[in-house]
Short mmCIF file of C-alpha atoms in Angstrom, two decimals:
data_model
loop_
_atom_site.label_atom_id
_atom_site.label_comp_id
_atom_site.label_asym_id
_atom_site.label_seq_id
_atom_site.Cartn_x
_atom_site.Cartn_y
_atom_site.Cartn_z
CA UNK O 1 -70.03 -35.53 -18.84
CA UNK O 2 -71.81 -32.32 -20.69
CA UNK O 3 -72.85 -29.19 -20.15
CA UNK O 4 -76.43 -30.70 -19.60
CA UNK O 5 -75.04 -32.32 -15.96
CA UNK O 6 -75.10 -29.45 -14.45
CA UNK O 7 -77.53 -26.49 -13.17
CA UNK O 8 -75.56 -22.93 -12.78
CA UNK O 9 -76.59 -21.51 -9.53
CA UNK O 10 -74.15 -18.11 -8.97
CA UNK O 11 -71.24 -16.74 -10.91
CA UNK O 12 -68.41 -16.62 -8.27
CA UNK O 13 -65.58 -15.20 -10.87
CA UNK O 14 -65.09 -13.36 -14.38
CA UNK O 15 -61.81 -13.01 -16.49
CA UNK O 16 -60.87 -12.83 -20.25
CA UNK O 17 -61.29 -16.51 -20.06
CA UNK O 18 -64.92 -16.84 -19.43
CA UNK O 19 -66.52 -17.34 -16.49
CA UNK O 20 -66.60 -19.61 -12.86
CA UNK O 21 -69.82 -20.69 -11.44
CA UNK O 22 -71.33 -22.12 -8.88
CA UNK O 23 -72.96 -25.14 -10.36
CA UNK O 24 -75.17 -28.39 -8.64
CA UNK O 25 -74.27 -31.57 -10.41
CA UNK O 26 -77.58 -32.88 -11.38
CA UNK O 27 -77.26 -36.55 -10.51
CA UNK O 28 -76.03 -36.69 -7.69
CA UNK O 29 -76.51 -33.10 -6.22
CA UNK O 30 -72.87 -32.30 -5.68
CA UNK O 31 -71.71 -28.29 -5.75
CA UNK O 32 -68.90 -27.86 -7.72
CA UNK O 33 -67.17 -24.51 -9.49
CA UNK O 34 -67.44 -24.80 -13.18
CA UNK O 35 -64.66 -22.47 -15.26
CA UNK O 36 -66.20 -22.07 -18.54
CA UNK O 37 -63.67 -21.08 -21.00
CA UNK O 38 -64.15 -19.93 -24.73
CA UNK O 39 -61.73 -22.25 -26.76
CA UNK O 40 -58.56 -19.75 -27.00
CA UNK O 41 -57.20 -19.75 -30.86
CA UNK O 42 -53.56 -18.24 -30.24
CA UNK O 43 -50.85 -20.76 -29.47
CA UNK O 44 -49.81 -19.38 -26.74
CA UNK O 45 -53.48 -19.39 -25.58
CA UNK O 46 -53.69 -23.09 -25.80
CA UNK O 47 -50.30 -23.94 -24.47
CA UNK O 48 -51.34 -21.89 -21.31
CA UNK O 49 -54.85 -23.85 -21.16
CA UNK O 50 -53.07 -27.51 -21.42
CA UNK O 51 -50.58 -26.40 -19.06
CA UNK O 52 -53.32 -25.63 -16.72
CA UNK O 53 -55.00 -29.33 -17.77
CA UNK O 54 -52.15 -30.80 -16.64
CA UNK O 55 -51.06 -29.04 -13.48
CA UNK O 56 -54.65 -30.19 -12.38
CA UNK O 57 -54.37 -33.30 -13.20
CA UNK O 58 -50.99 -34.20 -12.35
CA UNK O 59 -50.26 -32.45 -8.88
CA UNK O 60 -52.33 -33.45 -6.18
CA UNK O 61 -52.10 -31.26 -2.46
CA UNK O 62 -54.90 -30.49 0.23
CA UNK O 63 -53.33 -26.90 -0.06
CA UNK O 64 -54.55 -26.82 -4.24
CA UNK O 65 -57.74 -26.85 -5.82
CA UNK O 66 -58.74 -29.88 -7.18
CA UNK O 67 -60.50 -30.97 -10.51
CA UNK O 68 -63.15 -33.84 -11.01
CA UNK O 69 -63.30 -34.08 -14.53
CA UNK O 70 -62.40 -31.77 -17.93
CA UNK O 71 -64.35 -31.94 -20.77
CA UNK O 72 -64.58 -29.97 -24.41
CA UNK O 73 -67.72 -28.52 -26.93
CA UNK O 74 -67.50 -27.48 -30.26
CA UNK O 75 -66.14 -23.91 -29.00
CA UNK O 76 -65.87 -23.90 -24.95
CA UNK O 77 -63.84 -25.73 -22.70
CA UNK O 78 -65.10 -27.15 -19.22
CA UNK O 79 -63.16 -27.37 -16.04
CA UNK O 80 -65.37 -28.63 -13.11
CA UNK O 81 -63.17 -27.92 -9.90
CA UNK O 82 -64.05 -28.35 -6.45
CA UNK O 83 -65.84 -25.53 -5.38
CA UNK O 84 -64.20 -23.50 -2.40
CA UNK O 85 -66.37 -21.62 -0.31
CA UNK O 86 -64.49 -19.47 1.58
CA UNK O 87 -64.17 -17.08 -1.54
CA UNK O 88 -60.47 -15.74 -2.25
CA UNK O 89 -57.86 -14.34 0.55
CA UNK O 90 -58.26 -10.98 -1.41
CA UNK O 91 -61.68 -10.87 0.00
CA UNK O 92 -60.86 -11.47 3.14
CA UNK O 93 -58.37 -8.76 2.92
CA UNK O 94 -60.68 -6.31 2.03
CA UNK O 95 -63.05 -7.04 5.18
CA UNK O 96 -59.73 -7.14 7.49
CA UNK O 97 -57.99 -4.24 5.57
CA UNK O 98 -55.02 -6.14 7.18
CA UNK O 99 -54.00 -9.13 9.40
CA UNK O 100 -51.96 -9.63 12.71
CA UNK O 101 -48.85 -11.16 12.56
CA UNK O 102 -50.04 -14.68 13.97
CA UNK O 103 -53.15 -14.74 10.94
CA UNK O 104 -50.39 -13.90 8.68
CA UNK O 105 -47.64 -16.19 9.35
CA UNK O 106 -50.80 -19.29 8.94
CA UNK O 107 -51.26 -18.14 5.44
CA UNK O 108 -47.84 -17.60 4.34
CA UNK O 109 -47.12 -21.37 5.89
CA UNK O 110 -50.32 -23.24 4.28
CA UNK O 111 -49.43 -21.05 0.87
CA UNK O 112 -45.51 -22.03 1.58
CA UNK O 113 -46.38 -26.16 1.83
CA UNK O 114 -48.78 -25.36 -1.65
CA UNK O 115 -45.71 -23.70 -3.23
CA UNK O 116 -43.36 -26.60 -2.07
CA UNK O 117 -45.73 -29.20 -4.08
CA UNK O 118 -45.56 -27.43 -6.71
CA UNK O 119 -41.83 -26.74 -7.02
CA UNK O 120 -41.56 -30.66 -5.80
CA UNK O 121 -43.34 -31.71 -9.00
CA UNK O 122 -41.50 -29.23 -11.40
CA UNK O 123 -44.46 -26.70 -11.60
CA UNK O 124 -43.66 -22.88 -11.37
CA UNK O 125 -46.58 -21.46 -10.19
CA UNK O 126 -45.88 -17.52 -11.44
CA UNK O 127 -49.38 -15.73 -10.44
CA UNK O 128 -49.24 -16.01 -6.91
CA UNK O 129 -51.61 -13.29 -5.61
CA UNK O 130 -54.13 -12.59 -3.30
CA UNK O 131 -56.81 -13.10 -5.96
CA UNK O 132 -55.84 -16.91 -6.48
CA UNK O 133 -55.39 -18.04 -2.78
CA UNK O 134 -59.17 -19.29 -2.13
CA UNK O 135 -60.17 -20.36 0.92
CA UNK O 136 -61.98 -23.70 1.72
CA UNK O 137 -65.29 -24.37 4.15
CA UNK O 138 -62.96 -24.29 7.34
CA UNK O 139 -60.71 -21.36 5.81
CA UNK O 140 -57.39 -23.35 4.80
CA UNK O 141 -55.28 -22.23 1.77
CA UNK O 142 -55.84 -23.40 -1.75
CA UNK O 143 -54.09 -22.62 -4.63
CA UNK O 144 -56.27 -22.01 -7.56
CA UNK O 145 -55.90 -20.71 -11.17
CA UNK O 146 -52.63 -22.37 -13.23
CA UNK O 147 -53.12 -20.80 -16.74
CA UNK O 148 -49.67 -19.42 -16.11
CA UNK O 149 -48.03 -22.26 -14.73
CA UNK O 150 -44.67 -23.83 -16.07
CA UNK O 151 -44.79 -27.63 -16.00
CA UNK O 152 -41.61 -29.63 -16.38
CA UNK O 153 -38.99 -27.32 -14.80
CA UNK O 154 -37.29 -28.93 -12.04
CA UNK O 155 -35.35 -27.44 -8.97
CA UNK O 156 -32.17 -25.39 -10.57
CA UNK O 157 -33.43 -25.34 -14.04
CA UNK O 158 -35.03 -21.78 -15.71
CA UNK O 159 -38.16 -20.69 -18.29
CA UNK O 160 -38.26 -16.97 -19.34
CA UNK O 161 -41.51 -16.67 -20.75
CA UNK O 162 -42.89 -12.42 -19.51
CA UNK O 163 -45.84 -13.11 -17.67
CA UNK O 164 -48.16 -13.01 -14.13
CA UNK O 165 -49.63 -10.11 -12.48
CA UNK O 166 -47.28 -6.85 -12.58
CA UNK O 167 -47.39 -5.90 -9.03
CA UNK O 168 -46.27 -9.83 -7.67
CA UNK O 169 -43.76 -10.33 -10.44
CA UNK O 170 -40.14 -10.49 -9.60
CA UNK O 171 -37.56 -7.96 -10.76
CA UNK O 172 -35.64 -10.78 -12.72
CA UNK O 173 -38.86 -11.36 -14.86
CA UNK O 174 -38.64 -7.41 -16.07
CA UNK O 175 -35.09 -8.13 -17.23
CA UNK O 176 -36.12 -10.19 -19.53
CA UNK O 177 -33.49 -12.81 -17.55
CA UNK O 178 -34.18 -16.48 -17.46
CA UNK O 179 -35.78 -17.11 -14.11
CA UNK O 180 -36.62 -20.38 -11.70
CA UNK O 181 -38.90 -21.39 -8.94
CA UNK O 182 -37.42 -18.59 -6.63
CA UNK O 183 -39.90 -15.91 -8.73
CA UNK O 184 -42.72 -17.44 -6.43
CA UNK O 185 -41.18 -17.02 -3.02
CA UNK O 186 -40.71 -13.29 -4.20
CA UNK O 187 -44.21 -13.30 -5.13
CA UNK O 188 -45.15 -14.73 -1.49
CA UNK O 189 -43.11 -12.16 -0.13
CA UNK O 190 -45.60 -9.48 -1.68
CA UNK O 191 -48.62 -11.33 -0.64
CA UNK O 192 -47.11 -11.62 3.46
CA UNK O 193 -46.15 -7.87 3.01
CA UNK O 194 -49.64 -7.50 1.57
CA UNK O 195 -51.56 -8.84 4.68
CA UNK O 196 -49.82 -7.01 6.98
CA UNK O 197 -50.20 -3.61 5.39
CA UNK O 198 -52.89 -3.81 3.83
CA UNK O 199 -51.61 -3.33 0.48
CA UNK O 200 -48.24 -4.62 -1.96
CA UNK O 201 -44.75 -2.54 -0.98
CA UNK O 202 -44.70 -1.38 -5.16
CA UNK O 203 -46.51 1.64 -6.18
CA UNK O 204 -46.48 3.53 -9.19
CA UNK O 205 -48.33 6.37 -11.14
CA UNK O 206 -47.93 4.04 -14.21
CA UNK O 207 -46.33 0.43 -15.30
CA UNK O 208 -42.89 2.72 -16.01
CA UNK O 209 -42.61 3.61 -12.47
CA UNK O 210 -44.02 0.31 -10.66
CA UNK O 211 -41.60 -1.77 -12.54
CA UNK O 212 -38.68 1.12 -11.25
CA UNK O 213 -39.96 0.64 -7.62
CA UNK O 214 -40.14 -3.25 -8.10
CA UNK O 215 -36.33 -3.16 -9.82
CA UNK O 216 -34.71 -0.65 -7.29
CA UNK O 217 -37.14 1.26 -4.88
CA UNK O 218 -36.54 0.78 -1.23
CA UNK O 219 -38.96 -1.52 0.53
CA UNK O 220 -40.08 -0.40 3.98
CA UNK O 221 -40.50 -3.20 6.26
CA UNK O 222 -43.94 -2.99 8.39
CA UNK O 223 -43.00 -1.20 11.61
CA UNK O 224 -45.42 -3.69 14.03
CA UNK O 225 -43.26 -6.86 12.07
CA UNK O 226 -41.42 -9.03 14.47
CA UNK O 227 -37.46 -9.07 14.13
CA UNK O 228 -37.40 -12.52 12.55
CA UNK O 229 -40.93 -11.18 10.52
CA UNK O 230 -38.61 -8.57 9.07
CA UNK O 231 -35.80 -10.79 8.76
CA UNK O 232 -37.58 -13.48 6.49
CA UNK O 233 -39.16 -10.41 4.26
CA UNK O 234 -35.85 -9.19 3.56
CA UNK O 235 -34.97 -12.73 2.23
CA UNK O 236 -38.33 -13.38 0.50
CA UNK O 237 -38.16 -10.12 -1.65
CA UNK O 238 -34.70 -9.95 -2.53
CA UNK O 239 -33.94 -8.92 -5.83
CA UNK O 240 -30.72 -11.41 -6.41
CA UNK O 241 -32.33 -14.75 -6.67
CA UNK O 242 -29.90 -16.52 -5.98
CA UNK O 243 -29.72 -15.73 -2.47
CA UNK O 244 -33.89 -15.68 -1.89
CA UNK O 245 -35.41 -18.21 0.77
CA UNK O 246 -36.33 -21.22 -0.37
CA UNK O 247 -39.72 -23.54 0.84
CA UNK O 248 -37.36 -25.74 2.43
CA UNK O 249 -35.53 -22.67 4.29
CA UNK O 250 -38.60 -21.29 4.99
CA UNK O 251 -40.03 -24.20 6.97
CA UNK O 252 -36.64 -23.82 9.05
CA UNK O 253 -36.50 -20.46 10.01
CA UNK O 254 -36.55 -18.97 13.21
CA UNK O 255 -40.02 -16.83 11.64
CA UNK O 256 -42.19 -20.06 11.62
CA UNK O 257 -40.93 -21.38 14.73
CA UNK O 258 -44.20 -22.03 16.89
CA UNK O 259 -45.56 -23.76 13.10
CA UNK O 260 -45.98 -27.77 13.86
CA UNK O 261 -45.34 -28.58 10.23
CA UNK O 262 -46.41 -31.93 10.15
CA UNK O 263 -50.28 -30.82 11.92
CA UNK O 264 -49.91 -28.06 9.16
CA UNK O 265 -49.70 -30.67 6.53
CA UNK O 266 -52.43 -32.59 7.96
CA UNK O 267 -54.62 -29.38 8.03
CA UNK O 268 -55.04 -30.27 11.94
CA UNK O 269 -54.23 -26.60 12.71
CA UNK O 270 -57.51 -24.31 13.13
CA UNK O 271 -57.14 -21.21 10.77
CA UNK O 272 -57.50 -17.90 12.12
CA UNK O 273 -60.40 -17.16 10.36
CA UNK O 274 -63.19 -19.51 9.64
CA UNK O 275 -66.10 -18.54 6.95
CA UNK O 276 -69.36 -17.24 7.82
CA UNK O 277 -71.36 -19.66 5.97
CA UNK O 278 -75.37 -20.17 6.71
CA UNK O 279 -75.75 -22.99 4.35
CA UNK O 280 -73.28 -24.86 1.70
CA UNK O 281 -74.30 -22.59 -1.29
CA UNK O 282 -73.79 -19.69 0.62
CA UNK O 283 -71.50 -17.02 -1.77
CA UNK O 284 -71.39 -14.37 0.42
CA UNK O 285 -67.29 -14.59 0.53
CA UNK O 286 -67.07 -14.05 -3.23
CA UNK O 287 -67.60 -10.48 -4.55
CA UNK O 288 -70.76 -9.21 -5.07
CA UNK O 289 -69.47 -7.59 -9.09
CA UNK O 290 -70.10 -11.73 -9.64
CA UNK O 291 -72.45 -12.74 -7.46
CA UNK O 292 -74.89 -10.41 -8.69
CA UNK O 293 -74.99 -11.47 -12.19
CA UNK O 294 -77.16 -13.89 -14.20
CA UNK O 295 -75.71 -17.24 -14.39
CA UNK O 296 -76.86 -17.74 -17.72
CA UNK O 297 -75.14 -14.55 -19.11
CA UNK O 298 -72.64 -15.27 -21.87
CA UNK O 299 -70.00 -16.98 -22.83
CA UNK O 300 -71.95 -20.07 -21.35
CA UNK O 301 -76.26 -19.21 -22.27
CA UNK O 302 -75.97 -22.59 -23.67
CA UNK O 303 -74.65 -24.30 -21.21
CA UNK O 304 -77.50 -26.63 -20.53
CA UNK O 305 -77.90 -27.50 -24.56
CA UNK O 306 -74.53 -27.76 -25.90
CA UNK O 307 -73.13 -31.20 -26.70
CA UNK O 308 -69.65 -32.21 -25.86
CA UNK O 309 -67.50 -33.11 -29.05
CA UNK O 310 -64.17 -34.58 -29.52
CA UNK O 311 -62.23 -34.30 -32.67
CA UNK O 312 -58.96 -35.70 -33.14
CA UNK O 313 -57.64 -33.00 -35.52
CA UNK O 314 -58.50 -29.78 -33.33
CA UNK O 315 -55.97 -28.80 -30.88
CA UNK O 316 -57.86 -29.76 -27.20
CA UNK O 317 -58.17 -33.17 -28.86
CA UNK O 318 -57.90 -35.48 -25.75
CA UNK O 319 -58.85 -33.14 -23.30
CA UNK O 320 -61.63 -35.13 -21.59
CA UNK O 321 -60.63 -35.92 -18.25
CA UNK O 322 -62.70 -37.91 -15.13
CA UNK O 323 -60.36 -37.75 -12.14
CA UNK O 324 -61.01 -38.17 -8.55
CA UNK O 325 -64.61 -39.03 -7.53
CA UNK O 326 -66.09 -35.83 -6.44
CA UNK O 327 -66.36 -35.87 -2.84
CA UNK O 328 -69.25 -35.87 -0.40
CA UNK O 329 -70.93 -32.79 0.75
CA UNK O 330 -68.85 -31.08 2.98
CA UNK O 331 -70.84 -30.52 6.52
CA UNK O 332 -71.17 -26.59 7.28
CA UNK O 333 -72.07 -24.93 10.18
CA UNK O 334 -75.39 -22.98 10.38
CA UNK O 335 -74.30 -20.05 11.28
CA UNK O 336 -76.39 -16.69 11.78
CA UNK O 337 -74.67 -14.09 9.15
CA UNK O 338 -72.98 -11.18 10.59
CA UNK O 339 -73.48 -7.66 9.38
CA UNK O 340 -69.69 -7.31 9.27
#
């Protein structure tokens, strides 16, 4: 596998890492995403990028994104992930502005099984946000993104490294306390309150006063929330740990209690929202700021030249990974495109 396998079609995302494209495999035809990341240099960098590697190679779930293969060049790494075409929930959000109660509770149950394979295979997850829930064909949940992941923590035990996305990060984390698993139901808590409102319950002028709100600021609980809604909130994002809902509580309370678990697991539960796709390259659920760029723009104008290397002494040494065949095509509805 090389850089050469592959013809860029769209970019679908942009970061300090690099880039994510939509790319066609070019021997058999397959569309996958392709994260093109410039080799990071700081430790911490690289412990974050292996921690990713093995988070995605490791923990397998129909509610996380899955990679095909890893491989390394002289200065960029390659990730070629299945490619999700339902864009990210944050999309979404913006065309909805906000979601009914029944749309939310399927997203915060799908995310809720994705968070309980992680925890299950001693993986805190610690950027849950809107931004890395992507969506597949059909419009289930999939967990993408695990730069900031902590492997090897099991249920009970604590990390303390300072990081994720400000407004989704648990009060704990700010304290510069040790913290476990229970930082991503808070973090869920802030995406449900999210969808229903339309935006996170923190606000502040600057990162002084949002960390204030997030440490002591009064949350107010949707008014159109159901009583048991409101009830699971208030246990999601509470700021003692100790005493916030777990995945396994979650699945048990009174909130979820039309949610057939077992169909969810299966995925034989129809979303509330299914993507408006006209064909199976179709981008139009990923934001336009990407999709309108070249694909051949840097970090990756070489992509179809460079050669793959492997050398023992530099730190990605053993990177290259083939995992699970890539699947078929998936079959997509023709669908006429709305204006919406």
């Amino acid at each position: 596998m090389e850089p050469g396998s592959f013809e860029l079609l769209k970019v679908v995302g942009r970061g300090g890492y690099g880039k994510v494209y939509q790319a066609r495999r070019k021997d058999d035809g397959q569309l996958v995403a392709l994260k093109v990341v410039t080799k990071p240099t700081k430790t911490i960098e690289v412990k974050h990028m292996d921690d990713e590697r093995k988070v995605l190679e490791t923990v397998k779930s129909p509610f996380l994104c899955e990679m095909f293969h890893f491989f390394e060049t002289s200065d960029k790494l390659y990730l070629v992930l299945e490619f999700l075409s339902g864009g990210e929930l944050f999309t979404l959000l913006n065309k909805k502005r906000r979601l009914d109660e029944e749309a939310t509770k399927f997203y915060v149950a799908e995310i809720t099984l994705a968070l309980e394979h992680l925890h299950d295979s001693a993986v805190i997850y610690r950027d849950l946000k809107p931004d890395n829930v992507m969506l597949d064909p059909k419009g289930h949940v999939k967990l993408t993104d695990f730069g900031l992941s902590k492997s090897n923590v099991p249920r009970g035990e604590l990390t303390s490294t300072f990081c994720g996305t400000m407004e989704y990060m648990a009060p704990e984390i700010f304290s510069q306390a040790a913290y476990g698993h229970s930082i991503d139901i808070w973090a869920l808590g802030v995406v449900m309150y999210d969808m229903l409102t339309g935006g996170p319950p923190f606000h502040g002028r600057n990162k002084t006063e949002l960390v204030e709100h997030i440490q002591n600021g009064k949350v107010r609980l949707p008014t159109n929330l159901s009583v048991d809604g409101k009830i699971l909130l208030k246990r999601m994002i509470n700021r003692k740990p100790e005493k916030r809902i777990t995945t396994d509580e979650m699945k048990k309370h009174a909130f979820f209690r039309s949610i057939n678990w077992s169909k969810l697991e299966f995925r034989d539960i129809d979303p509330p929202f299914k993507p408006n796709l006209m064909n199976s390259e179709d981008v139009s659920n990923f934001d336009k700021c990407f999709t309108s760029l070249s694909p051949n723009e840097s970090p990756t104008k070489d992509v179809n030249t460079e050669k793959p290397i492997h050398q023992e002494n530099e730190p990605f040494a053993n990177f290259d990974y083939n995992g699970s065949p890539i699947k078929e095509k998936v079959e997509v509805e023709t669908k006429t495109k709305s204006n919406a």
